[in-house]
Short mmCIF file of C-alpha atoms and ligand atoms in Angstrom, two decimals:
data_model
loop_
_atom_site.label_atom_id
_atom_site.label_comp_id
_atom_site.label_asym_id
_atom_site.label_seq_id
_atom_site.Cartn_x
_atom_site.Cartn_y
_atom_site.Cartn_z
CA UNK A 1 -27.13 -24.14 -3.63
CA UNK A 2 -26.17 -21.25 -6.66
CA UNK A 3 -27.04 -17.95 -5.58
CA UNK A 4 -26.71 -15.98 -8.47
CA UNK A 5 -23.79 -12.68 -7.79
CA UNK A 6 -23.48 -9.70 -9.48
CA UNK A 7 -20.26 -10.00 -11.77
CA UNK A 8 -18.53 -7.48 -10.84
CA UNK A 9 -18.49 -8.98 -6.65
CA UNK A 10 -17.54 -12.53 -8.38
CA UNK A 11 -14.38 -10.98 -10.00
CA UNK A 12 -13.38 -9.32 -6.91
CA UNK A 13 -13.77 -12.62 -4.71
CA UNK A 14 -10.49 -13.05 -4.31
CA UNK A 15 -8.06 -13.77 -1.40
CA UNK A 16 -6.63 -10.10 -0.40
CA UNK A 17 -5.85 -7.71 2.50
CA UNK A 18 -5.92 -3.98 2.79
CA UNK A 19 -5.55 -0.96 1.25
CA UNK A 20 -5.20 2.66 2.59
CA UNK A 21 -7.53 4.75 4.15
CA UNK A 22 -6.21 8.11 3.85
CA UNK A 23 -3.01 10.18 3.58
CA UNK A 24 -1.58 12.47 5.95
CA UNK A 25 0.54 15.40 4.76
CA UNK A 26 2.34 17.76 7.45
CA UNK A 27 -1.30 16.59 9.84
CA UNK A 28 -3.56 17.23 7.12
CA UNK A 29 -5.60 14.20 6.43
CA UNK A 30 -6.57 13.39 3.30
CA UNK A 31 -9.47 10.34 2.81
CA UNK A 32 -8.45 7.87 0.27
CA UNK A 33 -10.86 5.38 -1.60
CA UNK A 34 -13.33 3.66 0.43
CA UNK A 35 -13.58 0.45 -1.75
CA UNK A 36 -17.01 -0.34 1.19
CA UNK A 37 -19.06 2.39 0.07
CA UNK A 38 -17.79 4.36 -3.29
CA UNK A 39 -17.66 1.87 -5.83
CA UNK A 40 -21.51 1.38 -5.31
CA UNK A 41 -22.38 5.13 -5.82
CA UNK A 42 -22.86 6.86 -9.11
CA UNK A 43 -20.85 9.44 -8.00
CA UNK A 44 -18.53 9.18 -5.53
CA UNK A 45 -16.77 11.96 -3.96
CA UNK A 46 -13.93 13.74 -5.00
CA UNK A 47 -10.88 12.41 -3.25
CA UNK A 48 -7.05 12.24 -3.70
CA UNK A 49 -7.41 8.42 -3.95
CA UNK A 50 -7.34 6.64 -7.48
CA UNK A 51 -10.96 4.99 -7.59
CA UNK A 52 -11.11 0.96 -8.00
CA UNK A 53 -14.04 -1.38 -8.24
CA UNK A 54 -11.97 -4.11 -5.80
CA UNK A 55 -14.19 -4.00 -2.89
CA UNK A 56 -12.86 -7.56 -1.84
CA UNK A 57 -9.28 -6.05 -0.73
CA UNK A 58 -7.84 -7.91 -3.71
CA UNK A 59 -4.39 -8.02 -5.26
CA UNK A 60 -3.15 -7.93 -8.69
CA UNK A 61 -1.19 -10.97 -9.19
CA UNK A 62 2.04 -11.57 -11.52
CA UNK A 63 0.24 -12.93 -14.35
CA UNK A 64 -1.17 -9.45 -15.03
CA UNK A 65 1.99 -7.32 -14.38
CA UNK A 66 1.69 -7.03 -18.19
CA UNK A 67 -1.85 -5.27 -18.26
CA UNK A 68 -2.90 -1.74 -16.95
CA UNK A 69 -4.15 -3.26 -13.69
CA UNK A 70 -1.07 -3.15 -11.94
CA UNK A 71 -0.42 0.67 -12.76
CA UNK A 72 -2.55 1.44 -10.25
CA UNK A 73 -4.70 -1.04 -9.27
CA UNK A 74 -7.61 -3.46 -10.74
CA UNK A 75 -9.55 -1.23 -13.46
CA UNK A 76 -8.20 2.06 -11.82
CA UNK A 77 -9.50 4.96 -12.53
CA UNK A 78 -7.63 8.72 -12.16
CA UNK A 79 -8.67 10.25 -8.95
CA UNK A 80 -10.53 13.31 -9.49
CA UNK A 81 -8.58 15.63 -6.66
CA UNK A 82 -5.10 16.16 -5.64
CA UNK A 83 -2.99 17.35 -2.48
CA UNK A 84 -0.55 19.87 -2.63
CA UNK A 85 2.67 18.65 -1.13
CA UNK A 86 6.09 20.92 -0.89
CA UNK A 87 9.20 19.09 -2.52
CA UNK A 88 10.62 17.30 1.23
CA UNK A 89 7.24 17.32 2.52
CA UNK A 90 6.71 13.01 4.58
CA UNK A 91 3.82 11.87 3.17
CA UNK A 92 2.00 8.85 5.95
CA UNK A 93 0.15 6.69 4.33
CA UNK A 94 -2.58 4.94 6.80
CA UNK A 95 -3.20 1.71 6.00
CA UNK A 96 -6.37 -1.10 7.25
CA UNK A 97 -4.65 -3.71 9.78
CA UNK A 98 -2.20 -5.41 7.47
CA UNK A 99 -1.75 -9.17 8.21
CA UNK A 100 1.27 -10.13 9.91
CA UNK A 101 1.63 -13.45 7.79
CA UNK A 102 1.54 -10.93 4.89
CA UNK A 103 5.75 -10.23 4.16
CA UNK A 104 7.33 -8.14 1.50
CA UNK A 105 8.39 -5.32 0.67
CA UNK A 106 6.89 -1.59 0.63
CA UNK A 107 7.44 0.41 -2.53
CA UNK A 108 7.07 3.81 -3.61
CA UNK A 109 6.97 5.63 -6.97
CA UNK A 110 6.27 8.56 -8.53
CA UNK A 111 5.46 9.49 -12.25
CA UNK A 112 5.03 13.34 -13.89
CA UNK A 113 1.71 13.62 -15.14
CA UNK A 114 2.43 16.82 -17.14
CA UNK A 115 -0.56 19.13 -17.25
CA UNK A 116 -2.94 17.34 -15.17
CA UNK A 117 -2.96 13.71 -13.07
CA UNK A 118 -7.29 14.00 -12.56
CA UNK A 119 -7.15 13.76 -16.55
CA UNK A 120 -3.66 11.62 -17.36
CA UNK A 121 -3.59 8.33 -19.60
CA UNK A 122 -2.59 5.71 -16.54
CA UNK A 123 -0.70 3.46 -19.53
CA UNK A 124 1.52 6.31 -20.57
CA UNK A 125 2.47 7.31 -16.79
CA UNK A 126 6.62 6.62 -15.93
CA UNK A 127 7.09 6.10 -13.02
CA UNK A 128 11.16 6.14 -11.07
CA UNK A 129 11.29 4.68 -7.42
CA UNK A 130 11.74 7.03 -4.43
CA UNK A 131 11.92 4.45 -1.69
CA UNK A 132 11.84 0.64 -1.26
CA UNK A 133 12.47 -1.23 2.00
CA UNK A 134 12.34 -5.16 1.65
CA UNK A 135 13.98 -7.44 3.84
CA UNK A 136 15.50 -6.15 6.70
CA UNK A 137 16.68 -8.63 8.72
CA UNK A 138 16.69 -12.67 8.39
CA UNK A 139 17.75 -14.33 11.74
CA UNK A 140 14.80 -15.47 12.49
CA UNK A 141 12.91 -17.08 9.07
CA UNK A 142 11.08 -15.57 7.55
CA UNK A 143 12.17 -12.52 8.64
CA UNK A 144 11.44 -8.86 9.26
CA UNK A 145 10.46 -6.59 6.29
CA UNK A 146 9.61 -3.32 5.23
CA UNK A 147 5.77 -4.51 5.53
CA UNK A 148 6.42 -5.28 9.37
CA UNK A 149 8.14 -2.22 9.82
CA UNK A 150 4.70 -0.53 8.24
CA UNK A 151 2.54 -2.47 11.13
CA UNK A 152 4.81 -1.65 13.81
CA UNK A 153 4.41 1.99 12.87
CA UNK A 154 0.84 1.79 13.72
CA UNK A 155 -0.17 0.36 10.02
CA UNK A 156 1.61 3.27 7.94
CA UNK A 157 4.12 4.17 6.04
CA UNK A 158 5.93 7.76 5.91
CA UNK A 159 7.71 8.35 2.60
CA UNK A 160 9.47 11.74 1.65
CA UNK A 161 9.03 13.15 -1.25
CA UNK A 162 12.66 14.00 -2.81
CA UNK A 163 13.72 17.82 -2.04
CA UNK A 164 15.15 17.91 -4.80
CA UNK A 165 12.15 16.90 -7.33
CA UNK A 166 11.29 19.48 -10.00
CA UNK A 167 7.71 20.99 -9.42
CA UNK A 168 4.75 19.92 -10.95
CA UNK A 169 1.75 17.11 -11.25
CA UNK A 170 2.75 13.22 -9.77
CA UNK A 171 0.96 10.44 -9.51
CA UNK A 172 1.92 8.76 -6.26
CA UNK A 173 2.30 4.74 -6.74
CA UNK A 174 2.35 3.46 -2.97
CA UNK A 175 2.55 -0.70 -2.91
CA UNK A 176 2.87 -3.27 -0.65
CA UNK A 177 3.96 -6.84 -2.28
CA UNK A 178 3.43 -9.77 -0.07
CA UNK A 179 5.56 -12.65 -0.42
CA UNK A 180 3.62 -15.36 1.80
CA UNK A 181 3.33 -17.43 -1.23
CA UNK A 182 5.69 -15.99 -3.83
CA UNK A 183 7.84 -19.93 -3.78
CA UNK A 184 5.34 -20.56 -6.43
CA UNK A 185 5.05 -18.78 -9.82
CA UNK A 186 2.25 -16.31 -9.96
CA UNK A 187 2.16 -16.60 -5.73
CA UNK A 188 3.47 -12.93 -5.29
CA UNK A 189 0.72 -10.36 -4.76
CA UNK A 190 0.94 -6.63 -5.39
CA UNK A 191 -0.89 -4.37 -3.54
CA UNK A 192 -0.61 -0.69 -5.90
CA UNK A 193 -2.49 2.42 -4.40
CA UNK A 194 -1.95 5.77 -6.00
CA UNK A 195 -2.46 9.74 -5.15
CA UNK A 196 -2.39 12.61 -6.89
CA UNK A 197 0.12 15.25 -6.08
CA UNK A 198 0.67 18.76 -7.31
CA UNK A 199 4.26 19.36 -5.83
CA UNK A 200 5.35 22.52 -5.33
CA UNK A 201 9.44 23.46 -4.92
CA UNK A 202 12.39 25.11 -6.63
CA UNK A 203 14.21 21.56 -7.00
CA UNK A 204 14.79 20.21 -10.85
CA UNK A 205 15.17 16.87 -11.07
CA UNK A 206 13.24 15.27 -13.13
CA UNK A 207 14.38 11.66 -13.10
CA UNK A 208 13.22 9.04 -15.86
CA UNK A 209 11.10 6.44 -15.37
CA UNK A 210 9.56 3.38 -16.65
CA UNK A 211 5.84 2.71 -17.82
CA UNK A 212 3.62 0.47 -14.61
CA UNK A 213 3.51 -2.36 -17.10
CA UNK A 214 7.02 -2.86 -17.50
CA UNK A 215 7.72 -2.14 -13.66
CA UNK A 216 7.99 -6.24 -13.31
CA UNK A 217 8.31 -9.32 -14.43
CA UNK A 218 6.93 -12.66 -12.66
CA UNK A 219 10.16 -14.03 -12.43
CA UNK A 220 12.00 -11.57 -10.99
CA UNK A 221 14.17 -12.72 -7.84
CA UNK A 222 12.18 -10.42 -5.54
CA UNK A 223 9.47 -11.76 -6.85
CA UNK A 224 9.39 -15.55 -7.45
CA UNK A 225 11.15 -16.03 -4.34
CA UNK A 226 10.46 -18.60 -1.22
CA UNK A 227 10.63 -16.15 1.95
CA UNK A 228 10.68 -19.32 4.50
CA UNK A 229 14.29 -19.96 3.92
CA UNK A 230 17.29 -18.26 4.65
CA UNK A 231 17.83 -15.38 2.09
CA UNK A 232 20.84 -14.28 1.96
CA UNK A 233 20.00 -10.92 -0.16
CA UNK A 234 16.59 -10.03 -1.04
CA UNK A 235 16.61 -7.15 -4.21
CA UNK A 236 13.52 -5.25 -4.15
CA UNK A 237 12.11 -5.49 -7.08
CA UNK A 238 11.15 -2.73 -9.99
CA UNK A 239 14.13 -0.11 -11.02
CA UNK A 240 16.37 0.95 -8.74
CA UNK A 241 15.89 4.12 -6.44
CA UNK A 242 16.80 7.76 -7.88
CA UNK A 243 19.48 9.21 -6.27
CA UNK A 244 17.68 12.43 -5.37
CA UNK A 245 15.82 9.59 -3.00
CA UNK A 246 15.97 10.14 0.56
CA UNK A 247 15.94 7.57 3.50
CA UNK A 248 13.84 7.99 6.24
CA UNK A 249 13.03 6.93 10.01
CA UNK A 250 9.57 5.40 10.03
CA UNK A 251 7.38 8.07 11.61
CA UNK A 252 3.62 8.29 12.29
CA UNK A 253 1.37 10.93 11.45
CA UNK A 254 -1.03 12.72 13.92
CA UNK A 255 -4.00 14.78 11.96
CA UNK A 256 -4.30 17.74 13.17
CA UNK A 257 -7.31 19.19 10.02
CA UNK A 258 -8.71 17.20 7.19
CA UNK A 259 -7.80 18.46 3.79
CA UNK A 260 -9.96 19.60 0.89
CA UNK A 261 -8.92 18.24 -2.18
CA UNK A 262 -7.68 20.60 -4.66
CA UNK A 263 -8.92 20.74 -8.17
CA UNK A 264 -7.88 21.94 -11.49
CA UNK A 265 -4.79 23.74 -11.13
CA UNK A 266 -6.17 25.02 -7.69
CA UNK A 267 -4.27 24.20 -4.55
CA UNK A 268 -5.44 22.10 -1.48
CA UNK A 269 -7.62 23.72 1.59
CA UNK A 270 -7.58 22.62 4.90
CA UNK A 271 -10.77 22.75 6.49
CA UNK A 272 -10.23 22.33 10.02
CA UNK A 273 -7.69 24.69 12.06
CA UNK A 274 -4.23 24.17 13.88
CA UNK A 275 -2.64 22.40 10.77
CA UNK A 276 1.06 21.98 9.40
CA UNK A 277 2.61 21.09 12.99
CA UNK A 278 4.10 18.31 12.20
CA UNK A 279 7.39 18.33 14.04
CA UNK A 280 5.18 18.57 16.93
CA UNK A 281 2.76 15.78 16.53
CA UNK A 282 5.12 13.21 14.49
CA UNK A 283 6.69 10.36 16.17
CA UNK A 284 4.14 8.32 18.30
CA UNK A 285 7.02 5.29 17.64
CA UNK A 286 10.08 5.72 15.29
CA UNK A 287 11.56 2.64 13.37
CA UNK A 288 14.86 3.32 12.26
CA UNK A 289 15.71 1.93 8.83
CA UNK A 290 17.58 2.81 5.81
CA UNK A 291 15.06 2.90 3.07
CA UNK A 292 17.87 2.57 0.68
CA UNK A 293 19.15 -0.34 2.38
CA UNK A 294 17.15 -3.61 0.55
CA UNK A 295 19.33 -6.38 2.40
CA UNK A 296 19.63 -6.69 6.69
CA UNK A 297 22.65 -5.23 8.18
CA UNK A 298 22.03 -5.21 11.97
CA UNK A 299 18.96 -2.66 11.84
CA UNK A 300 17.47 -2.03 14.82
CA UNK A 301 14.06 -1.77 15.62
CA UNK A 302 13.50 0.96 18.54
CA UNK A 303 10.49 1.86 20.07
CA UNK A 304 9.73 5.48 21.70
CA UNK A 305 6.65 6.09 22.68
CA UNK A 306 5.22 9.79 23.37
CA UNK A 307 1.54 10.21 24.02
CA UNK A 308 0.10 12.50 21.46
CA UNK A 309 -4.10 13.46 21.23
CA UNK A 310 -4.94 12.56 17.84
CA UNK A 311 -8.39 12.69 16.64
CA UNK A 312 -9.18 10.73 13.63
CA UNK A 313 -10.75 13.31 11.13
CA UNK A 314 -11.88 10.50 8.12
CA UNK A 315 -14.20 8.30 8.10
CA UNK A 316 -14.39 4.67 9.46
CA UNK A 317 -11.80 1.94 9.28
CA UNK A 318 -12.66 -1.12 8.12
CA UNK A 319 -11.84 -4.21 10.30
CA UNK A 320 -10.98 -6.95 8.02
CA UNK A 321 -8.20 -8.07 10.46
CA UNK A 322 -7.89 -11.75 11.46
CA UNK A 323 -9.38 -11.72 15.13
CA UNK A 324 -8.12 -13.85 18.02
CA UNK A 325 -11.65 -16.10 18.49
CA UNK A 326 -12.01 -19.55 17.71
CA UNK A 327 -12.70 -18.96 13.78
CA UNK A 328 -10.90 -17.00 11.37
CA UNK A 329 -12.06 -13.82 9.56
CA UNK A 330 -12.31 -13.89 5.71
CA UNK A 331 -8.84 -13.85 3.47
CA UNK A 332 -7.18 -14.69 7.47
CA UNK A 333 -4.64 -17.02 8.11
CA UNK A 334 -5.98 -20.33 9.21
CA UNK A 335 -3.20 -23.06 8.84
CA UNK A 336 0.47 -23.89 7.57
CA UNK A 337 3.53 -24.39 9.26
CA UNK A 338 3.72 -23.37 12.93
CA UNK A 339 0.58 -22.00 12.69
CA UNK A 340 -1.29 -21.83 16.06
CA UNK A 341 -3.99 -19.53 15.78
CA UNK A 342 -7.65 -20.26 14.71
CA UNK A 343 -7.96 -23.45 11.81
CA UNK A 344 -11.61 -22.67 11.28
CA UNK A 345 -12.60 -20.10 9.08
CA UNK A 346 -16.55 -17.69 9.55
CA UNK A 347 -19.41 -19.94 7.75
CA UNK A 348 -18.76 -17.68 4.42
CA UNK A 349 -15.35 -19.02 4.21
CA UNK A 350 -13.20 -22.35 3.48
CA UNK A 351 -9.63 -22.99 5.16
CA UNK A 352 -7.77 -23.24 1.65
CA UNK A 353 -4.08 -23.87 1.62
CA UNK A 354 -1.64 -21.88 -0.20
CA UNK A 355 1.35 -23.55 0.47
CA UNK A 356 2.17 -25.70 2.94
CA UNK A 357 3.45 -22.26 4.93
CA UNK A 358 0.08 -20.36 4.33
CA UNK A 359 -3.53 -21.35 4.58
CA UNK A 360 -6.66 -18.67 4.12
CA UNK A 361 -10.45 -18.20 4.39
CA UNK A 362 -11.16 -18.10 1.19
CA UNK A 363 -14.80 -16.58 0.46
CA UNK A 364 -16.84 -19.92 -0.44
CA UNK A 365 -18.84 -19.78 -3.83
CA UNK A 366 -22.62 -18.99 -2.55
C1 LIG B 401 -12.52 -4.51 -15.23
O1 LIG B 401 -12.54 -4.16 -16.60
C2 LIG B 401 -12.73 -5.27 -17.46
C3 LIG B 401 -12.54 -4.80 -18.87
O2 LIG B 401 -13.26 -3.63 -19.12
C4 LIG B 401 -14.11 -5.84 -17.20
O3 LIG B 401 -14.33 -6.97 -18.01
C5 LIG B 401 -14.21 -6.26 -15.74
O4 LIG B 401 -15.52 -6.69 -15.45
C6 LIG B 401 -13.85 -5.11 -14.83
N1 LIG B 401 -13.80 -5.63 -13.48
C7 LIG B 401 -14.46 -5.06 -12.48
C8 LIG B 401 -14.34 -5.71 -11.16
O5 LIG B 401 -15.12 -4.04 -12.63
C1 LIG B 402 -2.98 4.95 14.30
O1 LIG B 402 -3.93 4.52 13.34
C2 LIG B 402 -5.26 4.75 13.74
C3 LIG B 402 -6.16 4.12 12.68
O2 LIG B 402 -5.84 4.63 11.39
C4 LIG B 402 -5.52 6.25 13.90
O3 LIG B 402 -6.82 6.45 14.37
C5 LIG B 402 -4.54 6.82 14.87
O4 LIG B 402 -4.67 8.22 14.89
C6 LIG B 402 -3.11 6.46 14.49
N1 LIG B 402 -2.19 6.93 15.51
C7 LIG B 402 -1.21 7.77 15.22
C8 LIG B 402 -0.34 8.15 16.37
O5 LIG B 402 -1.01 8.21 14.10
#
């Protein structure tokens, strides 16, 4: 039987996976979009966070690389707050459980805004690449990327903003591509997320960039690409990193204070004590990797663990993580080849194959 649904939840029933909760700069926890509760109020707080109506998780896919949805996400709209962030500052970006199935690479951008990013035009935003990490190692098909190094570093990603950067207003493009199905055209999905920074410094650079509708093209090789094969290179796709870009060991982030988001031309307030230790709380588990590096050479994945009291500051996580029962979650893996987990999918769902790699519970039509 037709239930009627709202639009706006039709359009976003699509097959997607995560985005990120909140940011962490030197312990300072900033929340990011909640796509459960924000897109249903009027008037949803101020955050850091660009603001999207994609409560389903969803992706942007290749056919729309041309349109403004892949600047920073379906329909995005500026986020009305910003963190302050020194030139060199590692910015940890927490996501929900990414799937493992989900490969690719992790990207990261940055675009001058000029006076303001709460008030910018997205379409006229250019933004240069400051890191990229895609495949990192093949032997074993299909292989370990920069999105596995993310969920071995307890779901996040630390990224550094360039020392050298000239001061002033960035939006912060963050995005995760996953490749599980990228052998087919229009396969590939993109995963944008951006934050506004006001970034402080005495550096100068002020590289160029290009505008988030020319950032790809669906045919690009690290795009249109079949991941269960031996690659031989992989080329992270977009425009190649700045040179004032700076590699990084995979670090987590403990919050120490949750941050205030700044306003206007106002800076950032922390609301809770003990913040800015970061050399002191970083490092629950370290991944070494050169984020510059986009093809293997022998990197290798180390694991140190240190105990360190954390206390989440934000608000909830959402669980929309395959779980190990009998039936599969929503948008979870539920088939392909050498699959061995669950093959049944919740009663909302039907196990729909992708590929003959990659099969998902796919919301069914109610
Ligand atoms: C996104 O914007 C387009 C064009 O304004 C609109 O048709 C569509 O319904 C919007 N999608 C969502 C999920 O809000
Ligand atoms: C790992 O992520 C969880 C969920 O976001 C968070 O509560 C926890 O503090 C993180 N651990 C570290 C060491 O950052």
């Amino acid at each position: 039987m037709l239930k009627v649904v709202a639009p706006v939840l039709m359009a976003t029933l699509v097959a997607g996976h995560g985005h990120v909760t909140n940011i962490v700069v030197n312990g300072v926890s900033y929340q990011g979009w909640d796509i459960n509760s924000f897109p249903y109020s009027s008037d949803p707080p101020t955050v850091v966070a660009w603001g999207t109506p994609n409560t389903g998780n969803g992706f942007i896919a290749p056919s729309n690389y041309g349109t403004s949805d892949i600047i920073c996400h379906l329909n995005a709209t500026n986020a009305k707050g910003h963190a302050v962030v020194a030139a060199g500052d590692k910015i940890n970006l927490q996501w929900t459980t990414w799937p493992d199935t989900h490969h690719g690479p992790v990207i990261d951008y940055l675009a001058n805004c000029g006076d303001s990013c709460e008030t910018v035009d997205k379409t006229t935003l250019k933004f240069f690449k400051i890191d990229g990490v895609g495949l990192v190692d093949d032997t074993t098909v299909p292989g370990t990327w920069g999105d596995d190094q993310l969920i071995a570093n307890n779901n996040s990603w630390m990224v550094e903003i360039p020392p050298t950067l000239a001061p002033g207003n960035y939006v912060l493009r963050h995005e995760l591509i996953a490749l599980h199905s990228a052998g087919s055209e229009d396969g590939a999905q993109n995963y944008p997320q951006c934050f506004n920074l006001q970034v402080t410094g005495s550096g100068s650079a002020q590289p160029s960039g290009v505008l988030g509708t020319e950032l790809y093209k669906a045919t690009n090789a690290g795009i249109l690409v079949n991941i269960y094969t031996s690659l031989s290179t992989y080329v992270v796709p977009g425009p190649t990193l700045i040179s004032g870009a700076v590699s990084i060991t995979q670090a987590t982030s403990a919050i120490t204070a949750s941050g205030t988001p700044a306003t206007g031309a106002g800076g950032a307030v922390t609301t809770s004590a003990s913040a800015g230790q970061t050399s002191s709380t970083t490092t629950a588990r370290t991944i070494t990797s050169a984020t510059s590096t986009t093809t293997s050479s022998a990197t290798t994945l180390t694991t140190k663990v240190s105990t360190s009291s954390t206390t989440l500051v934000t608000s909830k996580t959402t669980t929309t993580a395959a779980s190990d029962s009998s039936t599969q979650t929503v948008y979870g893996q539920c088939g392909g080849s050498g699959w061995s987990g669950a093959t049944a999918c919740v009663t909302q769902a039907t196990c729909t194959s992708m590929n003959p790699w990659y099969s998902q519970c796919v919301p069914t039509a109610v």
